[in-house]
């Protein structure tokens, strides 16, 4: 008979929708075999067959799905603390970018860094996320901007997955900026690097999704459409940095492609939300960038809520606009800056983040037949995960590999 493990004396925030808030089960039992959940529910309702099995007490701790950071640029060379100082003296993000700083300064530092340096520096940040219960992460390319350098970034991402117990979803973001060698030749860059590299990296099995920076300082919707058409012909899902600094209707574009997510959305207009809501695209909120750039315009949260758009929350970990390596802090910021409820914030890093990455079958909720991707916390109520600032209440994670 397969070994069965029973966990007891815990509250479980299952994050299953349409039940009680957080899908919370108090005084729960969790029955597990071979890394799969066999049963979860109130201890009083535990089926007889599991009652005689020795159980492990979680001593009144809280169990949730393990967390998911569904938008990061966690692999990069160097840092941009200098720009942080410039911004504090009054320079703005877009000005710095137009003068060749911003993303392009990280491109220079990323191209110069060795594979091993990129890997080790990214692992420090990944480990910080894992210490907060993150067990699935999205990592974008976008600081290489040549075929070889973009592919190298995704190879670093693949290596992270080999070296840590974390699922890594890899995103092709060559349409992040136009590199100096293609200055004023954006369409040639799209053909020769973005699209040609996309095909090559896809052949190597390095791409799970395709993204772009749709902005006045990035790529136009027309240009993004060309890239999305190529992604579609390869059978790859799309997502988009949309409406972060201006309203180019990128969210509607990615919706038309039934994209996984539209991310940022500060400049998405209330009146565009009903159209956006017609598809299953997740709205990914990135309060770390909002905070770092001292943005004052907030995403249209009430309209998104009213139209039942699934909202996720992520760190956007990157050296320019969000040097943030704490997903719990992103949840806190989503509540404080964007008025999410703590329940919405936790759904944003579990159930909805799983949807934004297309991994709903394995991550994001605690339910029968799901793999045991779980986090156990030294808190008694799930609102505390959004409430505490600056320390990790994680007790431990439980993953399917613990049972093999
Ligand atoms: O999500 N294009 C935007 N990408 C990042 C910023 C990258 C950078 O400044 O290095 C973002 O905010
Ligand atoms: Fe980003």
XYZ file of C-alpha atoms and ligand atoms in Angstrom:
417
model
C 0.000 0.000 0.000
C 1.203 3.504 -0.767
C 2.437 5.422 2.223
C -0.177 7.894 3.415
C 0.691 10.980 5.437
C -1.892 12.860 7.475
C -1.356 16.453 8.642
C -3.594 17.719 11.421
C -4.079 20.647 13.818
C -3.989 23.277 11.119
C -6.197 25.829 9.428
C -6.138 25.503 5.645
C -6.719 28.457 3.301
C -7.577 26.293 0.306
C -8.105 29.338 -1.959
C -10.832 27.372 -3.716
C -13.275 29.931 -5.122
C -16.923 30.392 -4.189
C -16.730 28.848 -0.755
C -15.991 30.654 2.496
C -13.479 33.558 2.462
C -10.048 32.140 1.528
C -11.771 28.746 1.195
C -10.766 28.541 4.854
C -11.156 25.255 6.726
C -10.545 25.519 10.456
C -9.160 22.597 12.447
C -8.465 20.744 9.221
C -6.844 17.490 8.226
C -4.873 16.996 5.059
C -4.311 13.490 3.710
C -1.477 13.041 1.260
C 0.054 10.202 -0.730
C 2.914 10.265 -3.248
C 2.818 14.063 -3.354
C -0.889 14.220 -4.198
C -3.688 15.455 -1.921
C -6.115 12.577 -1.280
C -8.437 14.464 1.024
C -8.697 17.841 2.767
C -11.442 18.978 5.100
C -12.566 19.596 8.660
C -11.025 17.034 11.047
C -14.516 16.160 12.265
C -15.439 14.969 8.755
C -12.313 12.923 8.107
C -13.227 9.568 6.473
C -12.804 6.576 8.770
C -10.126 4.980 6.589
C -7.686 7.810 7.449
C -8.449 8.079 11.149
C -6.168 5.311 12.381
C -3.129 6.601 10.489
C -0.444 8.304 12.594
C -0.583 12.007 11.889
C 1.802 14.936 11.976
C 0.602 17.884 14.043
C 1.141 21.290 12.425
C 0.533 22.859 15.848
C -2.227 25.277 14.843
C -0.328 26.750 11.921
C -1.883 27.952 8.658
C -1.530 25.978 5.411
C -1.910 27.711 2.046
C -0.963 26.844 -1.525
C 2.725 27.663 -2.037
C 3.113 31.147 -3.509
C 3.677 32.039 -7.162
C 5.534 35.103 -8.451
C 4.030 35.431 -11.935
C 6.032 38.424 -13.255
C 9.784 38.833 -12.735
C 12.887 40.014 -14.542
C 15.047 38.360 -11.890
C 18.063 37.625 -14.130
C 20.189 40.708 -14.858
C 23.729 42.051 -14.632
C 24.696 44.783 -12.151
C 22.127 47.077 -10.613
C 20.735 50.583 -11.114
C 21.234 52.217 -7.702
C 22.790 55.186 -9.509
C 19.509 55.789 -11.346
C 17.657 55.536 -8.080
C 19.792 58.460 -6.872
C 19.099 60.383 -10.104
C 15.364 59.865 -9.741
C 15.529 61.148 -6.185
C 17.133 64.292 -7.596
C 14.180 64.768 -9.945
C 14.950 62.772 -13.123
C 12.068 60.621 -14.340
C 12.094 56.978 -15.482
C 11.167 57.815 -19.079
C 13.805 60.583 -19.392
C 16.510 58.256 -18.094
C 15.401 55.599 -20.596
C 15.396 58.055 -23.522
C 18.948 59.101 -22.652
C 20.163 55.512 -23.021
C 20.011 54.651 -19.323
C 17.224 52.529 -17.907
C 16.732 49.119 -19.475
C 19.665 49.689 -21.888
C 22.141 50.202 -19.055
C 21.098 46.820 -17.644
C 21.474 45.358 -21.150
C 25.130 46.458 -21.221
C 25.761 44.986 -17.774
C 23.925 41.760 -18.620
C 25.837 41.225 -21.873
C 29.119 41.720 -19.999
C 28.317 39.336 -17.140
C 29.277 35.661 -17.308
C 26.649 32.915 -17.231
C 27.814 31.972 -13.744
C 27.599 35.557 -12.425
C 24.098 35.984 -13.821
C 23.120 32.666 -12.271
C 24.585 33.250 -8.821
C 23.159 36.769 -8.515
C 19.719 35.620 -9.655
C 19.831 32.697 -7.204
C 20.290 35.120 -4.287
C 17.044 36.786 -5.274
C 15.253 33.508 -6.004
C 16.290 32.247 -2.564
C 14.805 35.382 -0.974
C 11.481 34.613 -2.686
C 11.654 30.942 -1.715
C 12.179 31.937 1.922
C 8.665 33.400 1.671
C 7.099 30.212 0.340
C 7.393 30.874 -3.409
C 7.623 27.609 -5.366
C 6.721 28.779 -8.879
C 8.124 31.787 -10.671
C 8.007 33.406 -14.072
C 11.312 34.707 -15.429
C 11.564 36.952 -18.474
C 14.443 37.507 -20.852
C 14.727 41.100 -22.055
C 18.154 42.330 -20.969
C 20.093 40.566 -23.749
C 18.397 42.025 -26.845
C 20.476 39.901 -29.241
C 19.488 36.352 -30.105
C 22.463 34.843 -28.288
C 22.126 37.039 -25.186
C 18.372 36.508 -24.912
C 18.785 32.741 -25.242
C 21.557 32.825 -22.640
C 19.199 34.500 -20.152
C 16.629 31.747 -20.664
C 19.342 29.116 -20.245
C 20.178 30.714 -16.890
C 16.466 30.481 -16.030
C 16.476 26.774 -16.954
C 19.544 26.250 -14.749
C 17.747 27.916 -11.796
C 15.015 25.314 -12.129
C 17.644 22.553 -12.016
C 19.346 23.952 -8.930
C 16.275 24.748 -6.828
C 12.942 23.112 -5.950
C 10.944 25.686 -7.891
C 8.942 25.645 -11.135
C 10.293 28.217 -13.604
C 8.140 29.481 -16.474
C 10.302 31.180 -19.109
C 9.093 34.188 -21.088
C 10.562 35.637 -24.312
C 10.775 39.414 -23.810
C 13.132 40.467 -26.602
C 10.576 43.227 -27.310
C 11.619 45.014 -24.127
C 13.716 47.779 -25.728
C 15.551 48.417 -28.999
C 19.313 47.883 -28.536
C 21.803 50.564 -29.686
C 22.865 48.570 -32.768
C 19.260 48.792 -34.062
C 18.616 52.420 -33.086
C 15.875 53.867 -35.318
C 15.523 50.442 -36.988
C 12.833 48.987 -34.755
C 11.115 46.980 -37.497
C 14.404 45.371 -38.517
C 15.044 44.552 -34.842
C 11.630 42.890 -34.624
C 12.279 40.770 -37.736
C 15.908 39.885 -37.159
C 16.060 39.470 -33.391
C 12.620 39.324 -31.769
C 10.946 37.011 -34.292
C 13.997 35.092 -35.538
C 15.218 34.558 -31.946
C 11.733 33.512 -30.870
C 11.808 30.686 -33.416
C 15.290 29.587 -32.387
C 14.631 29.687 -28.641
C 11.320 27.879 -29.154
C 13.109 25.107 -31.056
C 15.425 24.747 -28.052
C 12.368 24.385 -25.769
C 13.231 27.536 -23.849
C 9.967 29.491 -24.185
C 6.662 29.111 -22.337
C 5.170 32.493 -23.296
C 5.862 35.699 -25.252
C 5.755 39.196 -23.737
C 6.484 42.765 -24.826
C 6.801 46.293 -23.463
C 3.914 48.123 -25.139
C 4.669 51.773 -24.378
C 5.598 55.061 -26.011
C 9.180 54.264 -24.894
C 8.757 50.628 -25.973
C 6.802 48.990 -28.805
C 3.534 50.057 -30.449
C 0.439 47.834 -30.531
C 0.966 47.377 -34.299
C 4.498 46.130 -33.695
C 3.335 43.896 -30.846
C 0.681 42.405 -33.121
C 3.363 41.155 -35.507
C 5.181 39.474 -32.622
C 1.977 37.997 -31.198
C 1.030 36.579 -34.622
C 4.341 34.760 -34.717
C 3.821 33.471 -31.153
C 0.366 32.266 -32.148
C 1.677 30.409 -35.167
C 4.146 28.615 -32.870
C 1.331 27.796 -30.420
C 2.802 29.959 -27.652
C 0.605 32.024 -25.301
C 1.154 35.780 -25.028
C 1.099 38.380 -22.275
C 1.940 42.076 -22.234
C 3.366 44.970 -20.207
C 0.368 47.203 -20.832
C -0.769 50.639 -19.703
C 2.094 51.115 -17.233
C 3.028 54.647 -18.276
C 0.446 55.514 -20.949
C -2.786 54.223 -22.450
C -1.972 52.475 -25.752
C -4.819 49.932 -25.330
C -2.324 47.111 -24.908
C -4.618 45.317 -22.467
C -7.323 45.114 -25.144
C -4.770 43.846 -27.650
C -3.538 41.032 -25.423
C -7.173 40.213 -24.654
C -7.892 39.780 -28.371
C -5.201 37.093 -28.418
C -6.731 35.457 -25.350
C -3.446 36.182 -23.615
C -2.432 34.842 -20.234
C -2.107 38.276 -18.633
C -1.976 42.043 -19.040
C 0.478 43.466 -16.530
C 0.760 46.858 -14.702
C -2.465 48.553 -15.972
C -2.199 51.854 -14.068
C -3.388 53.718 -17.194
C -6.124 51.248 -18.178
C -9.341 53.281 -18.384
C -12.467 52.299 -16.500
C -14.457 52.303 -19.744
C -12.132 49.747 -21.357
C -12.530 47.234 -18.529
C -15.819 45.671 -19.788
C -14.126 44.843 -23.106
C -11.001 43.587 -21.379
C -13.168 41.411 -19.123
C -14.652 39.536 -22.100
C -11.699 37.161 -22.196
C -9.904 35.114 -19.563
C -6.788 37.304 -19.440
C -5.572 37.910 -15.872
C -4.827 41.466 -14.683
C -1.394 41.341 -13.036
C -0.821 44.154 -10.540
C 2.744 45.236 -9.814
C 2.689 47.580 -6.817
C 6.495 47.433 -6.428
C 6.891 49.382 -9.692
C 4.071 51.766 -8.724
C 5.898 52.464 -5.455
C 9.417 52.726 -6.875
C 8.372 55.115 -9.653
C 6.236 57.127 -7.204
C 3.309 56.631 -9.584
C 0.103 58.266 -8.455
C -2.335 56.801 -10.969
C -3.737 53.517 -9.713
C -5.048 50.604 -11.786
C -8.876 50.635 -12.105
C -9.354 48.113 -9.296
C -13.063 48.774 -8.654
C -13.914 48.274 -12.320
C -11.776 45.123 -12.558
C -13.486 43.769 -9.457
C -16.942 44.713 -10.729
C -16.357 42.891 -14.015
C -14.950 39.786 -12.302
C -11.487 40.071 -13.818
C -9.068 37.745 -12.020
C -6.305 39.836 -10.441
C -2.802 38.564 -9.657
C -0.011 40.269 -7.700
C 3.705 39.918 -8.482
C 7.043 41.503 -7.552
C 8.120 42.582 -11.087
C 11.598 42.033 -9.569
C 13.924 44.064 -11.836
C 16.841 46.454 -11.333
C 15.068 49.589 -12.591
C 11.461 49.992 -11.634
C 11.038 47.348 -8.924
C 14.122 46.088 -7.069
C 11.810 44.004 -4.907
C 12.533 40.450 -3.790
C 9.615 40.009 -1.407
C 6.267 38.739 -2.692
C 4.698 39.208 0.753
C 5.673 42.883 0.587
C 4.056 43.087 -2.868
C 0.869 41.686 -1.286
C 1.041 44.264 1.489
C 1.569 47.053 -1.073
C -1.343 45.770 -3.193
C -3.576 46.181 -0.142
C -2.191 49.540 0.968
C -1.787 51.233 -2.434
C -4.479 49.523 -4.506
C -7.057 48.685 -1.802
C -7.053 44.964 -2.507
C -8.447 42.950 0.349
C -5.940 40.558 1.968
C -8.012 37.761 0.470
C -7.634 39.244 -3.026
C -3.904 39.691 -2.421
C -3.496 36.022 -1.452
C -5.645 34.898 -4.405
C -3.295 37.104 -6.457
C -0.229 35.110 -5.487
C -1.929 31.695 -5.542
C -5.033 30.848 -7.611
C -4.905 33.808 -9.993
C -1.115 33.788 -10.358
C -1.405 30.109 -11.333
C -3.919 31.076 -14.019
C -1.597 33.848 -15.246
C 1.078 31.208 -15.810
C -1.243 28.453 -17.071
C -0.310 26.149 -14.174
C -3.728 25.861 -12.492
C -3.533 22.077 -12.577
C -0.568 21.935 -10.218
C -0.414 25.170 -8.210
C -2.582 27.773 -6.556
C -5.110 25.861 -4.480
C -5.375 23.118 -1.896
C -7.799 20.502 -3.223
C -8.222 16.784 -3.814
C -6.032 15.427 -6.636
C -3.772 18.514 -6.657
C -0.034 18.040 -6.079
C 1.162 19.015 -2.602
C 2.558 22.438 -3.468
C 1.901 23.895 -0.027
C 3.243 26.462 2.420
C 2.917 26.233 6.195
C 2.995 29.526 8.092
C 3.532 30.630 11.674
C 0.305 32.630 11.593
C -3.236 31.745 12.517
C -5.218 33.767 9.962
C -4.447 34.286 6.243
C -4.922 38.087 6.467
C -1.630 38.136 8.383
C 0.254 37.231 5.198
C -0.590 40.657 3.777
C -0.350 42.413 7.123
C 3.169 41.813 8.453
C 5.897 43.856 6.772
C 9.552 42.893 6.537
C 9.765 39.411 8.002
C 8.793 36.020 6.681
C 6.378 34.011 8.808
C 7.084 30.886 6.704
C 7.455 27.719 8.790
C 8.144 25.371 5.868
C 6.977 24.414 2.420
C 5.729 20.984 1.436
C 6.378 19.851 -2.119
C 5.622 16.673 -4.074
C 9.335 15.746 -3.972
C 9.106 15.433 -0.159
C 7.095 12.240 -0.690
C 9.215 10.492 -3.319
O 8.093 45.777 -15.662
N 9.496 47.413 -19.298
C 9.316 47.300 -18.276
N 9.941 46.339 -17.652
C 10.195 46.496 -16.284
C 11.215 47.539 -16.065
C 12.517 47.100 -16.541
C 13.645 48.008 -16.193
O 13.469 49.212 -15.910
O 14.749 47.457 -16.210
C 8.888 46.698 -15.578
O 8.625 47.706 -14.914
Fe 8.006 43.913 -15.899
